[in-house]
Coordinates of C-alpha atoms and ligand atoms in Angstrom, one line a residue:
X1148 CA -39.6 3.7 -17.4
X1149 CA -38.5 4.7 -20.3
X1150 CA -34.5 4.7 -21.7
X1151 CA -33.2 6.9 -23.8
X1152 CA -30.4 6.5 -26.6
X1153 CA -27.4 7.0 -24.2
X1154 CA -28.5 4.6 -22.0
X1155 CA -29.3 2.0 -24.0
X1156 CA -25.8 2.6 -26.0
X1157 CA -23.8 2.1 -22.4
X1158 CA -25.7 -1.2 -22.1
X1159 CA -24.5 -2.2 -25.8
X1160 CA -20.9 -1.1 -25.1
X1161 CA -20.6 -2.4 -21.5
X1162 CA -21.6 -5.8 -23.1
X1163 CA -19.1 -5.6 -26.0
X1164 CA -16.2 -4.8 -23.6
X1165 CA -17.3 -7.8 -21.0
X1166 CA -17.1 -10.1 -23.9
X1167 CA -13.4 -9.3 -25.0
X1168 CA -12.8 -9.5 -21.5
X1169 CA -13.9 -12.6 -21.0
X1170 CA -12.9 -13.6 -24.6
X1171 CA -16.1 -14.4 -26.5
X1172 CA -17.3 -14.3 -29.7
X1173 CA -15.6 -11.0 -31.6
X1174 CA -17.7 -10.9 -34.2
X1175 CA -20.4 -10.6 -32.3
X1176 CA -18.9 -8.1 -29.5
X1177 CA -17.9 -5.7 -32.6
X1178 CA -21.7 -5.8 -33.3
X1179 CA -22.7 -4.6 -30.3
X1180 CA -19.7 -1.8 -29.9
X1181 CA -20.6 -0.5 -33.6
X1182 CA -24.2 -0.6 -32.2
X1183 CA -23.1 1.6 -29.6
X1184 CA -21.8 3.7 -31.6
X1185 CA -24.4 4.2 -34.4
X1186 CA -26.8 4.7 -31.5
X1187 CA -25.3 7.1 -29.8
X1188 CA -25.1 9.1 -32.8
X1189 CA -28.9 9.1 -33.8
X1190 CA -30.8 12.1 -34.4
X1191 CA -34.0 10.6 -33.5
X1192 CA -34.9 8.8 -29.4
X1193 CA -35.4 5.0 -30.0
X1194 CA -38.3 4.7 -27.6
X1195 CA -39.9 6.5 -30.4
X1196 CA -39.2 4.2 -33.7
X1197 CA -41.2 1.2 -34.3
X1198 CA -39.2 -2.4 -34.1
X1199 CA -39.5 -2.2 -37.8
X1200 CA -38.2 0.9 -38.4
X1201 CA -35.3 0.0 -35.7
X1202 CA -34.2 -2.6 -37.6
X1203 CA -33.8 -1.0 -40.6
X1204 CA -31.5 1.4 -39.2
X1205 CA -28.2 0.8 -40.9
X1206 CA -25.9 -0.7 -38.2
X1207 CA -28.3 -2.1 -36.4
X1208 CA -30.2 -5.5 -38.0
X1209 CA -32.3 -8.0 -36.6
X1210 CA -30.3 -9.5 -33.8
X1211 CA -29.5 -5.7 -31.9
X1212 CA -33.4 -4.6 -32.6
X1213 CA -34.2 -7.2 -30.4
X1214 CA -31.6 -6.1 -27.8
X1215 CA -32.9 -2.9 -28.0
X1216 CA -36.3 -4.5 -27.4
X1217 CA -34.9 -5.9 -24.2
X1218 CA -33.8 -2.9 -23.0
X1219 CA -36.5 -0.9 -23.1
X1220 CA -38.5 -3.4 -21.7
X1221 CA -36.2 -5.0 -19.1
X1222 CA -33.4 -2.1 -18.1
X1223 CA -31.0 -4.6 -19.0
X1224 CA -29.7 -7.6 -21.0
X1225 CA -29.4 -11.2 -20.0
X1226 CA -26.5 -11.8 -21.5
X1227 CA -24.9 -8.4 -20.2
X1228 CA -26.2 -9.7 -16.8
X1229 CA -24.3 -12.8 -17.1
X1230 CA -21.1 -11.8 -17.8
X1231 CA -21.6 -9.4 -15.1
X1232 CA -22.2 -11.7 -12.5
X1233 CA -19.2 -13.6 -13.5
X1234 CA -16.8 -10.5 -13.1
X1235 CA -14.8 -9.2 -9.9
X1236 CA -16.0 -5.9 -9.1
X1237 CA -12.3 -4.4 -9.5
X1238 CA -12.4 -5.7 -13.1
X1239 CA -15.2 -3.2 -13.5
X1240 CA -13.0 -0.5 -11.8
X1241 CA -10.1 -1.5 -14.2
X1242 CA -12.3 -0.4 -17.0
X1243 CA -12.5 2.9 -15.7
X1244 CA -8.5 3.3 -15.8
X1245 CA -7.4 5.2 -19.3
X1246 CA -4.9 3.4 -21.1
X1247 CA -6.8 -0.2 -20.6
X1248 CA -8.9 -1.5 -22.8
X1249 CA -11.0 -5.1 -22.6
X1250 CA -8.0 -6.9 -24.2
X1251 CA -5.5 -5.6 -21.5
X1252 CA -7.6 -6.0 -19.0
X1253 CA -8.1 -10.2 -19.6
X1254 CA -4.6 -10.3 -19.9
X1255 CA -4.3 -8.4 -16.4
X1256 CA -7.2 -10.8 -14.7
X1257 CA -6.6 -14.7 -16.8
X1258 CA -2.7 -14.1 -17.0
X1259 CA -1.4 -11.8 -14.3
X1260 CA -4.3 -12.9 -12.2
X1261 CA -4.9 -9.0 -10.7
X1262 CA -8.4 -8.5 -9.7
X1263 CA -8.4 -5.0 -8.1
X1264 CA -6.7 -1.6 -9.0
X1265 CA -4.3 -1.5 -5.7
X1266 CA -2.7 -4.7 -6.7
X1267 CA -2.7 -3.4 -10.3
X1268 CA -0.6 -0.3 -9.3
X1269 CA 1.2 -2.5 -7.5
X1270 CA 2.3 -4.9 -9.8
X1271 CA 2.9 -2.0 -11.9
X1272 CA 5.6 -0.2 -9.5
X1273 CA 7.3 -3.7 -9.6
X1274 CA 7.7 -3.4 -13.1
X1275 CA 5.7 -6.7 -13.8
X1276 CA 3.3 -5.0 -16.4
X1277 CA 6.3 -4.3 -18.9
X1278 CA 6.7 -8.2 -18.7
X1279 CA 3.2 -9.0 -20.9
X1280 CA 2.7 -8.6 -24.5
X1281 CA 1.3 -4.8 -25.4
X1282 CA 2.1 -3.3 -22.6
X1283 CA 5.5 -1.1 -22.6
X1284 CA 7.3 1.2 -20.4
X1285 CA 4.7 4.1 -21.1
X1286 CA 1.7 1.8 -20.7
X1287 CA 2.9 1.1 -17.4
X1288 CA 3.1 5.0 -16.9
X1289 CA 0.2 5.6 -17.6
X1290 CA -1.8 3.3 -16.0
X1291 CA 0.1 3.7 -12.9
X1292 CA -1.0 7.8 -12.9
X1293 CA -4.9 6.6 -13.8
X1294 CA -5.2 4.6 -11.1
X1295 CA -3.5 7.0 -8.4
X1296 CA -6.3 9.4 -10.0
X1297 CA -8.4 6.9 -9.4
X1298 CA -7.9 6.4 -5.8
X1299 CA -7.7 10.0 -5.1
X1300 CA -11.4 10.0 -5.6
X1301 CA -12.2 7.7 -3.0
X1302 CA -11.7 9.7 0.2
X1303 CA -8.9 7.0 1.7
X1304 CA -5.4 8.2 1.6
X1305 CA -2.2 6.5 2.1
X1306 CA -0.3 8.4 4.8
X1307 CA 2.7 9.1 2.3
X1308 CA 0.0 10.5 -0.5
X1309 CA -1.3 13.4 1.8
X1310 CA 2.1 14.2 2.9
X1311 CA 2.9 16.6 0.8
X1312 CA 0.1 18.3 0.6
X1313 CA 0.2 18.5 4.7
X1314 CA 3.7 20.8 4.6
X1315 CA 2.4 22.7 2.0
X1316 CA -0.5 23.8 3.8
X1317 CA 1.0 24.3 7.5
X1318 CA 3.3 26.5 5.4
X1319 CA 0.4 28.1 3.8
X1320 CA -0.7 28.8 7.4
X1321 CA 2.4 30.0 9.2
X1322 CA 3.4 32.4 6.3
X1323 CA 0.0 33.9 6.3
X1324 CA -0.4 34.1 9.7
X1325 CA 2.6 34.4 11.8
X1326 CA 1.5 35.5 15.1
X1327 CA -1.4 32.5 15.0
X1328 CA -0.6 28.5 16.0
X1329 CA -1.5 25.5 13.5
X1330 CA -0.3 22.0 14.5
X1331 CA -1.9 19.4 12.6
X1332 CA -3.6 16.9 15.4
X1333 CA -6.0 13.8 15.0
X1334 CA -5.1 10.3 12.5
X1335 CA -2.4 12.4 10.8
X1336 CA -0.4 13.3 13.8
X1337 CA -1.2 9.7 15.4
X1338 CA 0.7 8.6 11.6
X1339 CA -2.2 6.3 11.2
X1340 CA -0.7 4.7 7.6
X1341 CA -4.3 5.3 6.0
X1342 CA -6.2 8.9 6.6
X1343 CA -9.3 10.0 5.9
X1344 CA -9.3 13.4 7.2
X1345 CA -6.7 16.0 7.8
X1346 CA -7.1 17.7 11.3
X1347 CA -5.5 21.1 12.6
X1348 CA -5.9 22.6 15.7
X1349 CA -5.5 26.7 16.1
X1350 CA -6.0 30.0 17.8
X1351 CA -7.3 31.5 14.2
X1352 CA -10.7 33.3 14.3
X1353 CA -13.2 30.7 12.6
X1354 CA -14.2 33.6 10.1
X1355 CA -11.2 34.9 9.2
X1356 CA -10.2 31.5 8.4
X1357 CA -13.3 30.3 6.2
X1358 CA -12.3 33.6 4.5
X1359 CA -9.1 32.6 4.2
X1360 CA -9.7 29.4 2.2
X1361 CA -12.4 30.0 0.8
X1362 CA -10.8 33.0 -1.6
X1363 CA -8.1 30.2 -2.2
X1364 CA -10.9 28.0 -3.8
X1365 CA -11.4 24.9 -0.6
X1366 CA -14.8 24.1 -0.8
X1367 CA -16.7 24.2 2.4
X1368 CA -18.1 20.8 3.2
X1369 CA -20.1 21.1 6.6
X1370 CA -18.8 24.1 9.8
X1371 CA -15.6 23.5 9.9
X1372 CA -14.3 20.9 7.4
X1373 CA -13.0 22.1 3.6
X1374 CA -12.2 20.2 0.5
X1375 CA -9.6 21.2 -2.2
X1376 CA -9.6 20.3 -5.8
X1377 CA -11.2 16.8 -4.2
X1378 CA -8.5 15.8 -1.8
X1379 CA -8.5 14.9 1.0
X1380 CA -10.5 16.4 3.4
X1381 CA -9.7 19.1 6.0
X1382 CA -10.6 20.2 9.2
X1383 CA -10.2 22.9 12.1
X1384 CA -10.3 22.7 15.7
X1385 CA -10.5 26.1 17.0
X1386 CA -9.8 27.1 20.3
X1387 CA -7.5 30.3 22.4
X1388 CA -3.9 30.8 22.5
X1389 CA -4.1 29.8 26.4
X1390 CA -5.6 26.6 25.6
X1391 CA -4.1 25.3 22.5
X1392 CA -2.1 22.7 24.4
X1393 CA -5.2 21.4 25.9
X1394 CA -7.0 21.5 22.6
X1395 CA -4.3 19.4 21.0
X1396 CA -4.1 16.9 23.2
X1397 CA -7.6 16.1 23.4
X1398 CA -8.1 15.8 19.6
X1399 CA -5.0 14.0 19.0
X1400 CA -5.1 10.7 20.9
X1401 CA -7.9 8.0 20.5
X1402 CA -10.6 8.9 22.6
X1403 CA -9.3 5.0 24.5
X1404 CA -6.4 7.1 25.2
X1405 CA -7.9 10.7 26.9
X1406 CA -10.3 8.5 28.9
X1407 CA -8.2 6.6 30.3
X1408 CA -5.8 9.2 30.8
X1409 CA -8.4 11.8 32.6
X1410 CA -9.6 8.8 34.5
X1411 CA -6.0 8.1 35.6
X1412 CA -4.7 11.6 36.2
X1413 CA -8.0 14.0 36.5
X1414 CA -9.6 16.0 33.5
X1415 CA -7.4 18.1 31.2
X1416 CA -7.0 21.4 32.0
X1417 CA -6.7 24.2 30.3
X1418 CA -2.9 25.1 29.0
X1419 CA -1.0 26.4 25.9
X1420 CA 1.3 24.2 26.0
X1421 CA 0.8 20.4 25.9
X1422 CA 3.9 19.4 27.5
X1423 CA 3.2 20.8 30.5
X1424 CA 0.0 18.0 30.8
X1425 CA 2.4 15.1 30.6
X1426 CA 5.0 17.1 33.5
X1427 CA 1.6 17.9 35.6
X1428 CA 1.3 13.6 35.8
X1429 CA 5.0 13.4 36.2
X1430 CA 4.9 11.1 33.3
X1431 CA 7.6 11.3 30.5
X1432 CA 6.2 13.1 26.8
X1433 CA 3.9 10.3 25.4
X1434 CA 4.8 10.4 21.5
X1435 CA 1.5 11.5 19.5
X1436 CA 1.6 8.3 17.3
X1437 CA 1.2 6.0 20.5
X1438 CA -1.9 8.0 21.4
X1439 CA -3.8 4.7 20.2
X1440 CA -3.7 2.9 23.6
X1441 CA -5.9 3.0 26.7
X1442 CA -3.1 0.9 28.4
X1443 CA -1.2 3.8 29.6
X1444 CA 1.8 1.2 31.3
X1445 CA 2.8 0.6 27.8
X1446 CA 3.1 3.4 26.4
X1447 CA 5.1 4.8 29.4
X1448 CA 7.3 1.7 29.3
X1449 CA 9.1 2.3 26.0
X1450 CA 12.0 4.7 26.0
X1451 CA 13.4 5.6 23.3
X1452 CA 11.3 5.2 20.2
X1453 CA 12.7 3.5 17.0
X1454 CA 14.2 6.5 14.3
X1455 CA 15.2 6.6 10.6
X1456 CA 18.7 7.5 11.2
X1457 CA 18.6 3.7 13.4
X1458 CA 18.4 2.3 10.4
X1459 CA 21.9 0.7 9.1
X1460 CA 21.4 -1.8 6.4
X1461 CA 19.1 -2.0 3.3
X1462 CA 16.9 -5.6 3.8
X1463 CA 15.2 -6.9 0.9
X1464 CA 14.7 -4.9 -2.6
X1465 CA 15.0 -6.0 -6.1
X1466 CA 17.7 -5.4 -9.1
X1467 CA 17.5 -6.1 -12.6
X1468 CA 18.3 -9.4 -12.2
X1469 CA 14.7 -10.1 -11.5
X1470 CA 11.9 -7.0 -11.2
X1471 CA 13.9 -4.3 -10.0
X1472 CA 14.9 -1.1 -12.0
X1473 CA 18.2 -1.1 -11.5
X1474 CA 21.7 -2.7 -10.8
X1475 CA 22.9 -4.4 -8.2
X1476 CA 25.6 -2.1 -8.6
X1477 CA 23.9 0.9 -9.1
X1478 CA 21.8 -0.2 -6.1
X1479 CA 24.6 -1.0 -3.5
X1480 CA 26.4 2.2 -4.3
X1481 CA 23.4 4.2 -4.1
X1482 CA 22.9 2.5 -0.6
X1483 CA 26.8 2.9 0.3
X1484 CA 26.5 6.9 -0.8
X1485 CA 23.5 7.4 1.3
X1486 CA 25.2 6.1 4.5
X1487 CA 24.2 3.0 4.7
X1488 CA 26.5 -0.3 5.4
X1489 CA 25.2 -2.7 4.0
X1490 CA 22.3 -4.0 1.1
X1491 CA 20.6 -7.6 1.5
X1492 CA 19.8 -8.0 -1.8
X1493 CA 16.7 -10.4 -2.3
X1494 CA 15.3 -10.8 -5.7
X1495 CA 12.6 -13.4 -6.8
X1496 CA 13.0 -17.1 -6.7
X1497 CA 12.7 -19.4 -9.5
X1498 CA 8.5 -20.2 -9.5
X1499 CA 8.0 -16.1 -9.7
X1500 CA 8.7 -16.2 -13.3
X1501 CA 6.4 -13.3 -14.1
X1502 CA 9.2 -11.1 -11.9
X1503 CA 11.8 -12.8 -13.7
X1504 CA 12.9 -15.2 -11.1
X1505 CA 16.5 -16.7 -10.8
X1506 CA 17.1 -20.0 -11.6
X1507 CA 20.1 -21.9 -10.3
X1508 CA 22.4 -20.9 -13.2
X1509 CA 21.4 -17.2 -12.1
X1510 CA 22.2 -17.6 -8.6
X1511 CA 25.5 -18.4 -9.1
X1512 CA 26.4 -16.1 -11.9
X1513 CA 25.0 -13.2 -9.1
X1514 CA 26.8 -14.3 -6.4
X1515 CA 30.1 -14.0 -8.6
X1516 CA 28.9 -10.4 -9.0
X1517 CA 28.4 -10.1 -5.5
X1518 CA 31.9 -11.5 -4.8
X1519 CA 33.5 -8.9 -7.0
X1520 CA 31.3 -5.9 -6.0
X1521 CA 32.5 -6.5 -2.1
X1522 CA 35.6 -6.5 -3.2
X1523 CA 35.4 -3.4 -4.2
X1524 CA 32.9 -1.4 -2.1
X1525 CA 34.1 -2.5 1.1
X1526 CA 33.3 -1.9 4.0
X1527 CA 30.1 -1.4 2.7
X1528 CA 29.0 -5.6 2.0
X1529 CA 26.0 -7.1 0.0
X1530 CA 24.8 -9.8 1.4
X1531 CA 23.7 -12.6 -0.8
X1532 CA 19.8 -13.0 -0.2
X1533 CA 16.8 -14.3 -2.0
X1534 CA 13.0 -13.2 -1.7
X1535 CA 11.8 -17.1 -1.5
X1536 CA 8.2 -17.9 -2.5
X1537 CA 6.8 -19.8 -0.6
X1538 CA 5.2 -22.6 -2.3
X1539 CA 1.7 -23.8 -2.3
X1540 CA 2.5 -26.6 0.0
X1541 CA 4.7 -25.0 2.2
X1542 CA 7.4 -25.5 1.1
X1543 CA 10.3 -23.0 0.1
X1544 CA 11.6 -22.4 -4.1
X1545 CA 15.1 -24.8 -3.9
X1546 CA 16.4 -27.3 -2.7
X1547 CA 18.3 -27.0 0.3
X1548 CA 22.1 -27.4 -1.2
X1549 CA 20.6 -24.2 -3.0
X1550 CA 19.3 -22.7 -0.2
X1551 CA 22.4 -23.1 1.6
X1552 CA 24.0 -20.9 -0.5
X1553 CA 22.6 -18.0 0.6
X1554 CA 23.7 -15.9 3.5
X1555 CA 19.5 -14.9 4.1
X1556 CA 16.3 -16.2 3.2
X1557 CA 13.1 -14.2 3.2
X1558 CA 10.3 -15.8 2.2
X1559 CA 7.1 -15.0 1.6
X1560 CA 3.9 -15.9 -0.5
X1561 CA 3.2 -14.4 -4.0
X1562 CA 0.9 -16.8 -5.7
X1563 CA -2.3 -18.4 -5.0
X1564 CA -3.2 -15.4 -2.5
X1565 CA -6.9 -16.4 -2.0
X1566 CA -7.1 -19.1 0.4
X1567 CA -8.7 -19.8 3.9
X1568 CA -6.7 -19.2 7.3
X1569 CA -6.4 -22.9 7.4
X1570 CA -4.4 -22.9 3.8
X1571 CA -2.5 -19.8 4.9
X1572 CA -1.7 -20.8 7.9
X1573 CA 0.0 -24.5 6.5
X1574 CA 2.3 -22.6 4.0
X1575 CA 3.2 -19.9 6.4
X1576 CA 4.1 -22.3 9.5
X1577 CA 6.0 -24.7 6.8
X1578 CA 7.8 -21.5 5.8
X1579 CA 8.9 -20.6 8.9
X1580 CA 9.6 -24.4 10.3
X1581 CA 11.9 -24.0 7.4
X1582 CA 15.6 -24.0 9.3
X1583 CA 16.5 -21.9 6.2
X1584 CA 14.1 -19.0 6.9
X1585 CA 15.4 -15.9 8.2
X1586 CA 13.2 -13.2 7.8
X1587 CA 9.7 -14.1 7.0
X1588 CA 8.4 -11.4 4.3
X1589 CA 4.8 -9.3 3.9
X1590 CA 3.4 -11.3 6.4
X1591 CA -0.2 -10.9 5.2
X1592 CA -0.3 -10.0 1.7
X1593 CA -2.5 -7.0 2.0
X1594 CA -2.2 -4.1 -0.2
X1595 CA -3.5 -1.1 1.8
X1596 CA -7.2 0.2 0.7
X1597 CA -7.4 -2.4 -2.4
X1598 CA -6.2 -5.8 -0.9
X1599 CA -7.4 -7.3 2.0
X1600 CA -4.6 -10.2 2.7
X1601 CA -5.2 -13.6 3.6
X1602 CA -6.9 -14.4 6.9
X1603 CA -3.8 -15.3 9.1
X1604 CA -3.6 -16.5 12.9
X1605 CA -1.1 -14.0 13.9
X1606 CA -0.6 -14.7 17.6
X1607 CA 0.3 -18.6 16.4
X1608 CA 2.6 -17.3 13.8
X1609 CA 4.3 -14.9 16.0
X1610 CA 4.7 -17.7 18.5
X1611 CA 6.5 -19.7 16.0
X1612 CA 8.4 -17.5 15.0
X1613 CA 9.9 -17.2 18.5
X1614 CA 9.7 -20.6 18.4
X1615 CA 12.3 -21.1 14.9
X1616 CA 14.4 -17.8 15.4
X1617 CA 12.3 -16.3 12.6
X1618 CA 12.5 -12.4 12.2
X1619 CA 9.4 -11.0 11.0
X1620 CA 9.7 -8.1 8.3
X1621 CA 7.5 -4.9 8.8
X1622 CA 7.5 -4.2 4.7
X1623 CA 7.8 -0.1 4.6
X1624 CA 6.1 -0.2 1.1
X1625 CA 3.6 2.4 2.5
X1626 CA 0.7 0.6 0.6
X1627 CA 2.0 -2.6 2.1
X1628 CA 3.1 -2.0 5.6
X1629 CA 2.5 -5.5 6.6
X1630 CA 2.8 -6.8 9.5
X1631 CA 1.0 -4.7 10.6
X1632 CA 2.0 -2.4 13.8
X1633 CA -0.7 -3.5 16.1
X1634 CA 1.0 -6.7 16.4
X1635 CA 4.5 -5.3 17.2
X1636 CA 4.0 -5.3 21.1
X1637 CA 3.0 -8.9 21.2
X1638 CA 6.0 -9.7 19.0
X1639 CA 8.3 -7.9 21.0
X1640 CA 6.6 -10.0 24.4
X1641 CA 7.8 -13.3 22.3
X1642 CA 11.6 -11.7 22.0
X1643 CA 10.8 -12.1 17.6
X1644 CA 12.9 -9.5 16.2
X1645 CA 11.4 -7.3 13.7
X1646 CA 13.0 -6.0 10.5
X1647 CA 12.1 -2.5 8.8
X1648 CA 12.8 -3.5 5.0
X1649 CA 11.8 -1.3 2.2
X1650 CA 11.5 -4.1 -0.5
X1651 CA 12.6 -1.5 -2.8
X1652 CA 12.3 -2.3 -6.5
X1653 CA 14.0 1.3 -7.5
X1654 CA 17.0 3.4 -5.6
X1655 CA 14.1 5.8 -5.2
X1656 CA 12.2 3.2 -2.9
X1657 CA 15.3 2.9 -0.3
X1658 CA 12.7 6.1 1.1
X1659 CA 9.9 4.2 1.6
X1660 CA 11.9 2.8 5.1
X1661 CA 10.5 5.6 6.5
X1662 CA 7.0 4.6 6.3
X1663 CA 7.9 1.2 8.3
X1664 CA 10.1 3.5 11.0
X1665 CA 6.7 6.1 11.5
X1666 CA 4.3 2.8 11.4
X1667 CA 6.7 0.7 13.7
X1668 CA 7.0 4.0 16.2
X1669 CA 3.3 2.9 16.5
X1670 CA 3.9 -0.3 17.8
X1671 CA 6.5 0.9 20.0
X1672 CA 9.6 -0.6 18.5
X1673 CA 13.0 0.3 19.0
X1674 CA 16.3 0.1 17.1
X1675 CA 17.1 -2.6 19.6
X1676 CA 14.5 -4.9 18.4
X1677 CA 15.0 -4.2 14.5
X1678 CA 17.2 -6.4 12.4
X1679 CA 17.9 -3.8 9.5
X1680 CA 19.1 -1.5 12.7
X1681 CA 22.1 -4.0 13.4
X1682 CA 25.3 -2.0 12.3
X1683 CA 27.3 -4.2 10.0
X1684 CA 28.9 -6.4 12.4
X1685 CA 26.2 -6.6 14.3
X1686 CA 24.2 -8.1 11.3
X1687 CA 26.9 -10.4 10.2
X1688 CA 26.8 -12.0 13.8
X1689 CA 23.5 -12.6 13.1
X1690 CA 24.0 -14.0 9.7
X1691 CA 26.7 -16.6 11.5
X1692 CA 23.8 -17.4 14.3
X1693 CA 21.6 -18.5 12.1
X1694 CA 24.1 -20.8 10.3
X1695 CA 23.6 -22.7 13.7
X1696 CA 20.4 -23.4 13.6
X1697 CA 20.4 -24.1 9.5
X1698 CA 23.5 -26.1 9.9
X1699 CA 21.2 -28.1 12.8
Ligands
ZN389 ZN1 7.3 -9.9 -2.1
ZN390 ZN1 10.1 -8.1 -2.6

């Protein structure tokens, strides 16, 4: 085997930027970068200079001849290997991201302690970047639009990413051709919250639709599925006008659901309208996104799924006074002029100092704030909340005459993220024994397709949150969406509320709610059952409840 100049200059340069990473000798990683460099630019291969003449090379010297030596003979270098071996694989990944280079990226993984891109753009929508020496407001930007590029390119979409791009093409269609059916079936139309495929059902000739996109530039990946400018990817049930219905319903519930549904009420037949196979069991319209089940009684049992207009109050987000964006007053009357009655506002506790966590002096120079806002926006009300971390013992950020001063208390883990279930499980049931606890936050920690969470025992921490009156948030960060939706029909067998919060660190986030609302319809939830659907008075019964048991 024989490397040629390129290679060998990668190896050089991957080895100078995992030694700044890790912080090793400079003088020695600007060696091997300026070897990188003078080897890329050589007019003659290496593999056919002599060790003498390659060391003579100016640039180059005794100590990178011998590297050079190593390569050619090994593929590799030790050293490079051992640096390797001692780096996460999403540090490698970060290196890939424009706008980061090695000195950045150690101050991402030894201070910030980030080891993949999804909690990178993470931390960066939360405004934590700006925090750290060298990186400003347009660092931030641009890191944040590298690693979305990033993730583009990995075939795993966040339902809100392919959105978008799903209106604009079922507009596409319909305006092209108006006398033909599209309806989007499959994970989309189930709102899974992470896609990997866009389906559409229609009564479009296959031709004239490969045509179609093809003229428009999709690329045609296998019969019937099509790629654009390396989205997502998209395909086509085709079928008749007289049995689109059918079509539709077959490919959009799990194929759990359509057996057990054929087995119950006889095999689909043929209709152009998919209604009509829901009136033919005399069953009521099962909702696409519930399509998951092969228990039919519950998905039959639930009425009247939850909505986005049942949602009344803004739970948990984040002003300036720790990571947020903006306000508090810019926040509440941004939540008061889009119909809402009232904001919980919950920013960081005192140990989160990298989100610029309030310490007692804060607290009570925001809850004078608070005072004076209500005052003045009422009826709409802020309520005087704090996102609590929860310790590494269990335990919550204050003391209880602190804690006591707050009207709600979400806490929820931040630090020290890698642990066993065991770990996880002490701090979350110390949390939640906590008689100040109301709503426990991101259950799980995962960051959707970058974070995994920590292992958790949900069925014993739903049961004690029954146990301790604990409502359990369903965070609507679409990337978050934790807990997750499966578990909503066992929560709602223990009687634990839920609570749809959009832990919005920008006015622009009060959105995101409707990611938990399409990710909760999943689960089956209704406004009933959902703390940030209690109307004002509602919620402020509540609030007095709890003073019972933290009183107690
Ligand atoms: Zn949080
Ligand atoms: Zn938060």
């Amino acid at each position: 085997m024989t490397y040629n100049n390129e290679y060998i200059a990668a190896q050089f340069s991957l080895l100078s930027r995992l030694m700044d990473i890790h912080n090793e000798n400079s003088f020695r990683s600007k060696t091997y970068s300026n070897a990188a460099f003078v080897i890329d630019k050589l007019p003659v291969e290496l593999t056919d200079m002599s060790l003498a003449e390659i060391t003579v090379i100016k640039g180059i010297g005794d100590t990178v001849a011998k590297k050079i030596a190593e390569i050619q003979a090994s593929g590799t270098l030790e050293a490079l290997q051992k640096l390797a071996n001692k780096t996460p694989s999403g540090i490698f990944e970060m290196m890939q991201i424009k706008g980061l280079g090695p000195k950045k990226i150690a101050t991402i993984w030894k201070e910030m302690e980030i080891e993949s891109l999804g909690e990178l753009l993470y931390a960066c929508h939360e405004n934590r970047l700006q925090m750290y020496k060298g990186f400003g407001e347009k660092t931030q930007q641009q890191v944040i639009e590298s690693i979305e590029f990033y993730f583009k390119n990995q075939g795993s979409y966040l339902y809100a990413e392919v959105e978008s791009l799903v209106d604009l093409l079922q507009q596409m269609f319909t305006e092209n051709f108006p006398h033909n059916k599209f309806s989007t079936t499959g994970s989309f139309r189930r709102q899974d919250i992470v896609i990997t495929s866009l389906e559409w059902v229609t009564d479009l000739s296959e031709t004239v639709l490969h045509a179609f996109l093809e003229e428009r530039g999709f690329r045609r990946l296998n019969d019937n599925s099509f790629v654009h400018n390396n989205q997502v990817n998209i395909s086509f049930h085709f079928t008749t006008s007289e049995e689109f219905g059918s079509k539709l319903f077959t490919t959009t519930g799990c194929n759990e659901f359509v057996k057990s549904f054929e087995s119950k009420y006889g095999k689909i037949m043929p209709t152009e309208n998919e209604s009509l196979i829901f009136q033919k069991a005399s069953l009521p319209f099962i909702h696409p996104c519930r399509r998951e089940y092969s228990n039919l009684d519950i998905l039959i049992g639930v009425k009247e799924l939850i909505a986005p207009i049942n949602i009344k109050g803004i739970i948990h987000c984040h002003s300036k006074w720790s990571d947020g964006s903006h306000s508090l007053r810019q926040m509440a009357e941004s939540a008061k002029s889009q119909g809402f009655e009232y904001l919980v506002i919950s920013d960081h506790s005192q140990s989160a100092f990298y989100a610029n966590g309030l310490k007692p002096d804060r607290i009570r120079a925001q809850h004078a704030e608070i005072d004076e806002l209500n005052k003045e926006l009422a009826p709409f009300f802020i309520f005087k909340s704090i996102e609590c971390d929860i310790l590494n013992d269990g335990s919550l950020d204050y003391s209880d005459d602190i804690l006591s001063s707050f009207d709600c208390i979400i806490a929820s883990v931040h630090s020290h993220l890698k642990m066993t279930e065991e770990k996880a499980m002490t701090r979350l049931l110390g949390a939640i024994q906590n008689k100040h606890t109301t709503i426990l936050g991101h259950a799980t920690g995962r960051l959707l397709l970058s974070r995994q969470g920590y292992p958790v025992d949900h069925k014993v921490l739903i049961d004690a949150c029954a146990a301790h009156q604990v409502a359990i948030e369903i965070n609507a960060h679409p990337r978050r969406l934790d807990i997750d939706w499966k578990w909503i029909p066992y929560c709602l067998e223990k009687n634990v509320l839920l609570s749809i919060n959009p832990d919005a660190h920008h006015i622009d986030g009060f959105q995101d709610i409707k990611y938990g609302v399409l990710a909760a319809q999943k689960g089956g939830l209704t406004s009933k059952q959902n703390l940030s659907s209690f109307s004002l008075s509602q919620f402020t019964a509540f609030i007095e409840q709890q003073k019972i048991k933290r009183n107690g």
